[in-house]
Coordinates of C-alpha atoms and ligand atoms in Angstrom, one line a residue:
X211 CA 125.0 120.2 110.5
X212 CA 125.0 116.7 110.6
X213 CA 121.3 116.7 109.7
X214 CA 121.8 119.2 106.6
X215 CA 124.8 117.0 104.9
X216 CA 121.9 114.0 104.7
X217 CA 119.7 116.4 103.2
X218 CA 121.6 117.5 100.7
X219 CA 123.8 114.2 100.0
X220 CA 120.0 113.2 99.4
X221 CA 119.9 116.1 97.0
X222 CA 116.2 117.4 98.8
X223 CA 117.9 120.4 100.8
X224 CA 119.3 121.9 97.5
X225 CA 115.6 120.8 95.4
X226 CA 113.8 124.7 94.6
X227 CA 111.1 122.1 93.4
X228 CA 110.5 120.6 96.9
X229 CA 107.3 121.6 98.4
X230 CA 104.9 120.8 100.8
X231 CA 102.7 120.4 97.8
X232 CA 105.0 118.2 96.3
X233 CA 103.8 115.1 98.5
X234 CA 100.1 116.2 98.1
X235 CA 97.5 113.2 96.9
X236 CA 96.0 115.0 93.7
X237 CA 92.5 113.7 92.7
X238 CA 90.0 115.1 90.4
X239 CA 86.6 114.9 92.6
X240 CA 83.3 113.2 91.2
X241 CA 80.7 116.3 90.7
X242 CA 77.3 115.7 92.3
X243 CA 74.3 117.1 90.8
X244 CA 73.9 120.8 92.0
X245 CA 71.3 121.0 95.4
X246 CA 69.8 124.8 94.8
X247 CA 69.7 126.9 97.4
X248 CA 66.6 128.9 95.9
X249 CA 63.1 127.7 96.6
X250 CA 60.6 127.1 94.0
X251 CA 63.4 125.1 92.3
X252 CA 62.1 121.8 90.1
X253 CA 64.2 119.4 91.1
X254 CA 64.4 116.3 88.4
X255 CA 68.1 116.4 88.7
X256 CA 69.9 113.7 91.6
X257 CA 67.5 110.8 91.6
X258 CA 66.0 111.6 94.8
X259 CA 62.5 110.3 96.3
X260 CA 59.8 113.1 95.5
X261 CA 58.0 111.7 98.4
X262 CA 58.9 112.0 102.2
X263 CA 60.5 109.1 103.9
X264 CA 58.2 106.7 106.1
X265 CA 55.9 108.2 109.0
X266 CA 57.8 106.3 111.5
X267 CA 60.7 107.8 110.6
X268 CA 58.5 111.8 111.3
X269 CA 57.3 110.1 115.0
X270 CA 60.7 109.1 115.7
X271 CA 62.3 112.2 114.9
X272 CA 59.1 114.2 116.7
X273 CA 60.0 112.2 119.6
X274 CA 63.8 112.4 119.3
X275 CA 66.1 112.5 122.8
X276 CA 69.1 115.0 122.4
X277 CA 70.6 113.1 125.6
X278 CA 71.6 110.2 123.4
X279 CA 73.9 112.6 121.8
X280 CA 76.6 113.2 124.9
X281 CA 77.0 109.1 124.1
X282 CA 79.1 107.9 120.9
X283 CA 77.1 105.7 118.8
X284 CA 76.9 101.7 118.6
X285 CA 79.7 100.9 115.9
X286 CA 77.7 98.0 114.9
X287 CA 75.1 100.1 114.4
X288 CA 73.1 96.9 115.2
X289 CA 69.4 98.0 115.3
X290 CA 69.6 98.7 111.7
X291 CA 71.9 95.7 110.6
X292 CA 69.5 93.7 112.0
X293 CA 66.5 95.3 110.2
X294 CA 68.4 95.2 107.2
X295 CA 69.2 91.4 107.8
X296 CA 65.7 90.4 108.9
X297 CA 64.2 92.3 105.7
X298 CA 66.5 90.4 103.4
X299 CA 66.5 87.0 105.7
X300 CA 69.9 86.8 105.8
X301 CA 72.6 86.5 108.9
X302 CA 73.5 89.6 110.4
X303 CA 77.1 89.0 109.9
X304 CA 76.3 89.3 106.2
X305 CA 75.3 93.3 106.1
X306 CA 77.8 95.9 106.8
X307 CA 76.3 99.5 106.3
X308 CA 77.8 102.6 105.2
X309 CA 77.1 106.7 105.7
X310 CA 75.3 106.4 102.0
X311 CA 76.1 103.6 99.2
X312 CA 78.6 105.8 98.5
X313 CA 80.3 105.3 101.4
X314 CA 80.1 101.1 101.4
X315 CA 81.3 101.2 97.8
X316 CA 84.5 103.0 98.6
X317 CA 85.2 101.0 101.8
X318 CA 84.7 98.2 99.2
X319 CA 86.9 99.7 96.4
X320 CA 90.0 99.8 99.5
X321 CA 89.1 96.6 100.6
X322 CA 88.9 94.1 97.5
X323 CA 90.6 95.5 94.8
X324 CA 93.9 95.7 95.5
X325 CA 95.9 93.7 92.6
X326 CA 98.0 94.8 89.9
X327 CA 95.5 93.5 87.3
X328 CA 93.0 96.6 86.5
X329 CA 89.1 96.2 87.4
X330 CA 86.5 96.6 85.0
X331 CA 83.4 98.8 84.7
X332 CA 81.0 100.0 82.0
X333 CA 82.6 103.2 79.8
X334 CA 79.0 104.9 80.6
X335 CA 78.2 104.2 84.1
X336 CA 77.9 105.8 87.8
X337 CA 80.9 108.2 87.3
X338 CA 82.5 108.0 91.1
X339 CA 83.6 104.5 90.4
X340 CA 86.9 105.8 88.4
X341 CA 87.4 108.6 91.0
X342 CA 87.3 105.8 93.7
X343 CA 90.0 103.8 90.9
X344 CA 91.9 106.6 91.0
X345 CA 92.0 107.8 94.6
X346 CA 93.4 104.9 95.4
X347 CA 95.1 103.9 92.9
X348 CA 93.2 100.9 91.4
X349 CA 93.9 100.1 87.8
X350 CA 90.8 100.2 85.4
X351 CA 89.3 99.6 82.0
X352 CA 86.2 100.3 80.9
X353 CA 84.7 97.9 78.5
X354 CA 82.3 99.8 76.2
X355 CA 78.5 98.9 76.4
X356 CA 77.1 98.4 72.9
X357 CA 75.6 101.1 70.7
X358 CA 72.3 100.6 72.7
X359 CA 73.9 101.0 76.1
X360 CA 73.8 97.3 77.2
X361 CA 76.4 95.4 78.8
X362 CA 78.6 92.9 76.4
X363 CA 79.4 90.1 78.7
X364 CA 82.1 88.9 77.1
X365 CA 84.3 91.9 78.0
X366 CA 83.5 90.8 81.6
X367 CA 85.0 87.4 81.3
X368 CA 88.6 88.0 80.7
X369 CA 91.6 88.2 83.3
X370 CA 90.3 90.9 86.3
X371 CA 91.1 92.9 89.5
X372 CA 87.5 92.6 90.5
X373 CA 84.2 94.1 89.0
X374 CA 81.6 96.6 89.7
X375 CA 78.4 96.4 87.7
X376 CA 75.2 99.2 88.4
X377 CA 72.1 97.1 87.8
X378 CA 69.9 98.7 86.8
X379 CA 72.8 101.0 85.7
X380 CA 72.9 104.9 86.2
X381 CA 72.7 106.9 83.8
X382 CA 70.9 104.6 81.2
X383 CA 68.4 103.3 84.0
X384 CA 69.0 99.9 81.8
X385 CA 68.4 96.4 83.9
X386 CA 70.2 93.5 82.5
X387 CA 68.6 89.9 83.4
X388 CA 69.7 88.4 86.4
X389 CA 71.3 85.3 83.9
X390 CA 74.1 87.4 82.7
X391 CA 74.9 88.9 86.3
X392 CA 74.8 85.2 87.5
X393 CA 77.4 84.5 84.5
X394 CA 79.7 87.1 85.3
X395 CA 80.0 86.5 89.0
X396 CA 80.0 82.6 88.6
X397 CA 82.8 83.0 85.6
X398 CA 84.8 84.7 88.1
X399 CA 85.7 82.7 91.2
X400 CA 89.3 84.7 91.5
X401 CA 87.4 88.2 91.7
X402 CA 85.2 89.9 94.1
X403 CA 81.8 91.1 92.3
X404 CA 80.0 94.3 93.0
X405 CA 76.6 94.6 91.8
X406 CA 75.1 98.2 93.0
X407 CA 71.7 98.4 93.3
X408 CA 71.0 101.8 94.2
X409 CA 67.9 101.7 91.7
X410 CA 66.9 98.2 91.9
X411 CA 63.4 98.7 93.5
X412 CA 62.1 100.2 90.9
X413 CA 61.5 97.5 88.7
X414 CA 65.2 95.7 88.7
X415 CA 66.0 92.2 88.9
X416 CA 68.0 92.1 92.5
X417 CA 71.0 89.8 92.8
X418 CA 70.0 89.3 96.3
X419 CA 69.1 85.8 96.4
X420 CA 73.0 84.9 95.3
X421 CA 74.5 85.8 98.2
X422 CA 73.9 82.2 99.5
X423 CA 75.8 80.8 96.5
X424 CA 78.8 83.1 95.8
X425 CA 81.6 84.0 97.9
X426 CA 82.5 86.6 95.8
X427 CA 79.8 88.4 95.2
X428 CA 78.7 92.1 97.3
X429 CA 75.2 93.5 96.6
X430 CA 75.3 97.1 97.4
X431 CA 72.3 99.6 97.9
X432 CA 71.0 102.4 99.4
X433 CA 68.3 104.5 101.7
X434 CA 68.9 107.0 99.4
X435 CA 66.2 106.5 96.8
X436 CA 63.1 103.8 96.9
X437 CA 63.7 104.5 100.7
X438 CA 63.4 108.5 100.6
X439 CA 66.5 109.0 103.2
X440 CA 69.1 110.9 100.3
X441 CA 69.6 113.0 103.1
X442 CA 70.7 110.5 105.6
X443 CA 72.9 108.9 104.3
X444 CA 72.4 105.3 104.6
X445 CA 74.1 102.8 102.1
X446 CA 74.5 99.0 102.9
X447 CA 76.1 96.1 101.4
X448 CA 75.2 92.5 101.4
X449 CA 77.2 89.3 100.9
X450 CA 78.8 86.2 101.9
X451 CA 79.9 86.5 105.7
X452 CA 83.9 86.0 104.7
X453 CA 83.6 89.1 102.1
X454 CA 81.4 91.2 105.1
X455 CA 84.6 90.1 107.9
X456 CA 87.2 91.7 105.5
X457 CA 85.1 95.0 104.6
X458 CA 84.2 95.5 108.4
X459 CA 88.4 95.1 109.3
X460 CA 88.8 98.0 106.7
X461 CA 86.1 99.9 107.9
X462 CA 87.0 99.3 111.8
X463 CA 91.0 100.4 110.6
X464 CA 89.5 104.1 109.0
X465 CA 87.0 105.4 111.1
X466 CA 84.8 102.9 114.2
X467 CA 81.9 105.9 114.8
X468 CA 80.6 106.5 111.2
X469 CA 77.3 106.1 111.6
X470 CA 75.1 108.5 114.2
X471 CA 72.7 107.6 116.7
X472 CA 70.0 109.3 115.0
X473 CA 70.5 107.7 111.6
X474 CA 71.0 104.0 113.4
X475 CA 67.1 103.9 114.9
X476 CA 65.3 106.2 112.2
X477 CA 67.2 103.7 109.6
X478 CA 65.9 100.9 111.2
X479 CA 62.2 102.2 111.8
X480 CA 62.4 103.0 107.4
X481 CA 63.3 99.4 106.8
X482 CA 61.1 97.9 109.1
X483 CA 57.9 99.9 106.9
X484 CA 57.5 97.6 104.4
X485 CA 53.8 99.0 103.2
X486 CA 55.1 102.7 103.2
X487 CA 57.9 101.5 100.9
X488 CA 56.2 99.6 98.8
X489 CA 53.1 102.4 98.0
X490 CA 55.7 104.9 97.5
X491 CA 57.9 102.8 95.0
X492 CA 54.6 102.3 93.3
X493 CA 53.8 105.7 93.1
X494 CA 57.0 106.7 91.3
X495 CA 56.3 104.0 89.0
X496 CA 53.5 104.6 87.8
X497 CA 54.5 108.1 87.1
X498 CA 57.9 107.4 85.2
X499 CA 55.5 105.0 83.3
X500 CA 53.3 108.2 82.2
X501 CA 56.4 110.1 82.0
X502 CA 57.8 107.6 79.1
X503 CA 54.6 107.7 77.3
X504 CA 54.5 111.6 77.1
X505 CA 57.6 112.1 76.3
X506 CA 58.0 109.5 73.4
X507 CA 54.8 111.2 72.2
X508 CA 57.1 114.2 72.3
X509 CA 59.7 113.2 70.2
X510 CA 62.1 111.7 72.5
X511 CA 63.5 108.2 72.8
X512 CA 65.0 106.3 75.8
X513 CA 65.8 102.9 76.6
X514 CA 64.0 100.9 78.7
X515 CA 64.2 102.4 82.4
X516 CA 63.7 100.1 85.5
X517 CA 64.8 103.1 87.6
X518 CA 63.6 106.6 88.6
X519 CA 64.9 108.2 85.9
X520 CA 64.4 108.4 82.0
X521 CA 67.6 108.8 79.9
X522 CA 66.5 110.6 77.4
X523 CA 67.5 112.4 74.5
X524 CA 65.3 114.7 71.6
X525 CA 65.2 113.8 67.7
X526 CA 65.8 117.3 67.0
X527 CA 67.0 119.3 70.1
X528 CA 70.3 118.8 71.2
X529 CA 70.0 118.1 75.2
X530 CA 72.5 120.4 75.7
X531 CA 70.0 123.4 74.7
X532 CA 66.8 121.3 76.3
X533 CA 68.9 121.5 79.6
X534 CA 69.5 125.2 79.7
X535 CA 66.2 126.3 78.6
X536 CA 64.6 123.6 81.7
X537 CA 67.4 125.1 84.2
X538 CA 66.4 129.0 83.1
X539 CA 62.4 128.4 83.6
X540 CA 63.8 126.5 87.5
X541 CA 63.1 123.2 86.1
X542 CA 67.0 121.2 87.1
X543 CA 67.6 117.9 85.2
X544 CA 71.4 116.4 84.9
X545 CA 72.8 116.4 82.0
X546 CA 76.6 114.4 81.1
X547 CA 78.5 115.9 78.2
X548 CA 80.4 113.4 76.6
X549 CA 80.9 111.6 73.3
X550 CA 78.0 109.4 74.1
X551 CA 76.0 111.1 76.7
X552 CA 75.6 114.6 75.4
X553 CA 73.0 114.1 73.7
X554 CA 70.8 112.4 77.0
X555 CA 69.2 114.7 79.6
X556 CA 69.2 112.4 82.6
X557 CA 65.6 113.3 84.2
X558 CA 64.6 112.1 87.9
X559 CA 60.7 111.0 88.1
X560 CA 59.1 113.6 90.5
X561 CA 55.9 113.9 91.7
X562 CA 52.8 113.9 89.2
X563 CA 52.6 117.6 89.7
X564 CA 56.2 118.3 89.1
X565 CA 56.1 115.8 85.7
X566 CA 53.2 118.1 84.5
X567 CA 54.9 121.2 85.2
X568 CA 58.1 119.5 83.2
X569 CA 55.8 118.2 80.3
X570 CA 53.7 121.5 79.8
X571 CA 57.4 123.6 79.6
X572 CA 58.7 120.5 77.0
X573 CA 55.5 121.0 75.3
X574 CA 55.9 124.5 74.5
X575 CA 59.3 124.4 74.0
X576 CA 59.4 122.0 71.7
X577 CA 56.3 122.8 69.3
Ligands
LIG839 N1 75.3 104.1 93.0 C1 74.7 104.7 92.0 C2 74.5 104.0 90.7 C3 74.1 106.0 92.2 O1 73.5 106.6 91.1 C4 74.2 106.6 93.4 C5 73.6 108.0 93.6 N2 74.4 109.1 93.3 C6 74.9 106.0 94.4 C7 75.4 104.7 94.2 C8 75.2 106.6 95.8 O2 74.1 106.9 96.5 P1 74.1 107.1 98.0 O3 75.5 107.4 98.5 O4 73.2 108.2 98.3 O5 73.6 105.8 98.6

């Protein structure tokens, strides 16, 4: 009785309206690119290595103990921090790793933007940063890059509740010069800086080496793409050891056993191949360098990319149509519609085979 009078003195007894779903958190998800289930499938279309990952990876794997598995795993997940640490030669206590960059870019969304004063990202960039805004309810504005998709710097130095910069930035594949990242971050002492580098080894300009000079600077990247482990899920962040303390205190209050045993020592083995890495980084650059060639000589135009992808879009096809003809002859690409991305088809550098098998389709298509 007693209990009911509060209720409805509180008016929620009496409320039709009042639901369970009432107190729900409602997000709109991010939308990955679609992973066919079909075989035989062309698949240009989520930026993945066309290449396996290293052979030490394959003999650890071959040689792989299931016993390990009654154990929970090392929530330092040291053997790969310290691979990660001794590749970049920096402390360990300045790498904190994630299941995927996705997962080190969200734990650094919660952990360093948490103002009233909105954070600030490209209008055409990696499209989970805004659900990340939103989930947890981060205000944001999103400067516009210039009619030739580059970042205008200026919009960057104006009040902020932090700032999250892809370089080289997805879907563009564009790399701005280290000089204006330096800018940014150094023009903003009062705000942590993210610079993800998910495509950097391609041919970007890494922000790496100022980790020793800014505080407030966090260089994210990832296994999954130069280092052919998409399906890993590795992701790691680098920066100064104060910004690391408070990302690992959010990380160690939402979940301590993220990473699995498996995924700690075959991570470690991948970084620890330099060679491996470097040949197959090569090999996908050289073939989004033919890639640009044949497809300028067939009527598209791109800007510059230092990634593993081409942003490209048709003079006289809309990419709209290009992308459903490709996707009906099993050839997948990505494709953003949008006010200024609708006319791009987003395509992933494959292997030389799969690039031929794209060109000789675009070829006829087009002619
Ligand atoms: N950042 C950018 C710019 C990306 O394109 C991606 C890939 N979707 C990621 C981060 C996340 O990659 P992952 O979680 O596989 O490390």
């Amino acid at each position: 009785m007693e209990q009911t009078d509060r209720m409805d003195c509180r008016g929620i007894g009496s409320d039709k309206e009042a639901s369970w779903e009432s107190g729900v958190r409602r997000v709109v998800p991010y939308t990955p690119g679609e992973q066919p289930r079909q075989a035989g499938i062309i698949k240009l279309n989520t930026n993945e290595c066309p290449y396996p990952p290293s052979p030490q990876v394959k003999r650890l794997a071959a040689e792989f103990e299931t016993d390990v598995l009654r154990l929970y795993p090392d929530p330092e997940a040291s053997l790969l921090v310290k691979s990660i640490a001794s590749h970049f030669g920096v402390g360990e206590d300045q790498v904190f790793v994630g299941i995927g960059s996705d997962d080190v870019l969200a734990m650094a969304f919660l952990t360093f933007f948490n103002t009233d004063k909105p954070i600030l990202f490209p209008d055409i960039t990696y499209s989970f940063y805004d659900v990340w805004a939103n989930l947890f309810g981060i205000p944001f504005f999103r400067p516009a890059l210039d009619e030739n998709f580059r970042l205008v710097k200026e919009d960057y130095l104006v009040p902020n509740g932090g700032i999250v910069i892809a370089n080289p930035n997805a879907p563009t594949g564009i790399c701005e010069p280290l000089s204006v990242i330096e800018e940014i971050i150094a023009k903003n002492p009062g705000s942590l800086v993210i610079i993800d580098e998910a495509y950097v080894d391609f041919g970007g300009e890494s922000a790496m080496p100022l980790v020793e000079k800014y505080e407030n600077l966090l260089v994210v990247q990832t296994f999954s793409k130069s280092r052919a482990m998409a399906g890993m899920r590795i992701g790691f962040a680098v920066g100064s050891t104060k910004a690391i303390r408070y990302l690992r205190d959010v990380k160690f209050s939402f979940n301590s056993y993220t990473m699995d045993a498996p995924t700690i020592a075959w991570g470690a083995a991948s970084m620890a191949d330099d060679a491996y890495f470097r040949e197959t980084v090569e090999k996908v650059v050289t073939t989004r360098e033919y890639l640009k060639k044949e497809l300028a000589s067939l009527g598209f135009s791109f800007p510059d990319s230092r990634t593993n992808f081409v942003f490209a879009s048709h003079e006289r096809v809309p990419a709209a149509e290009l992308f459903a003809a490709l996707k009906e002859a099993g050839i997948y690409v990505r494709y953003f519609p949008g006010e200024r991305t609708g006319n791009h088809l987003r395509i992933t550098v494959g292997t030389r085979e799969q690039t031929e098998a794209l060109l000789a389709f675009l070829r006829k298509y087009l002619k």
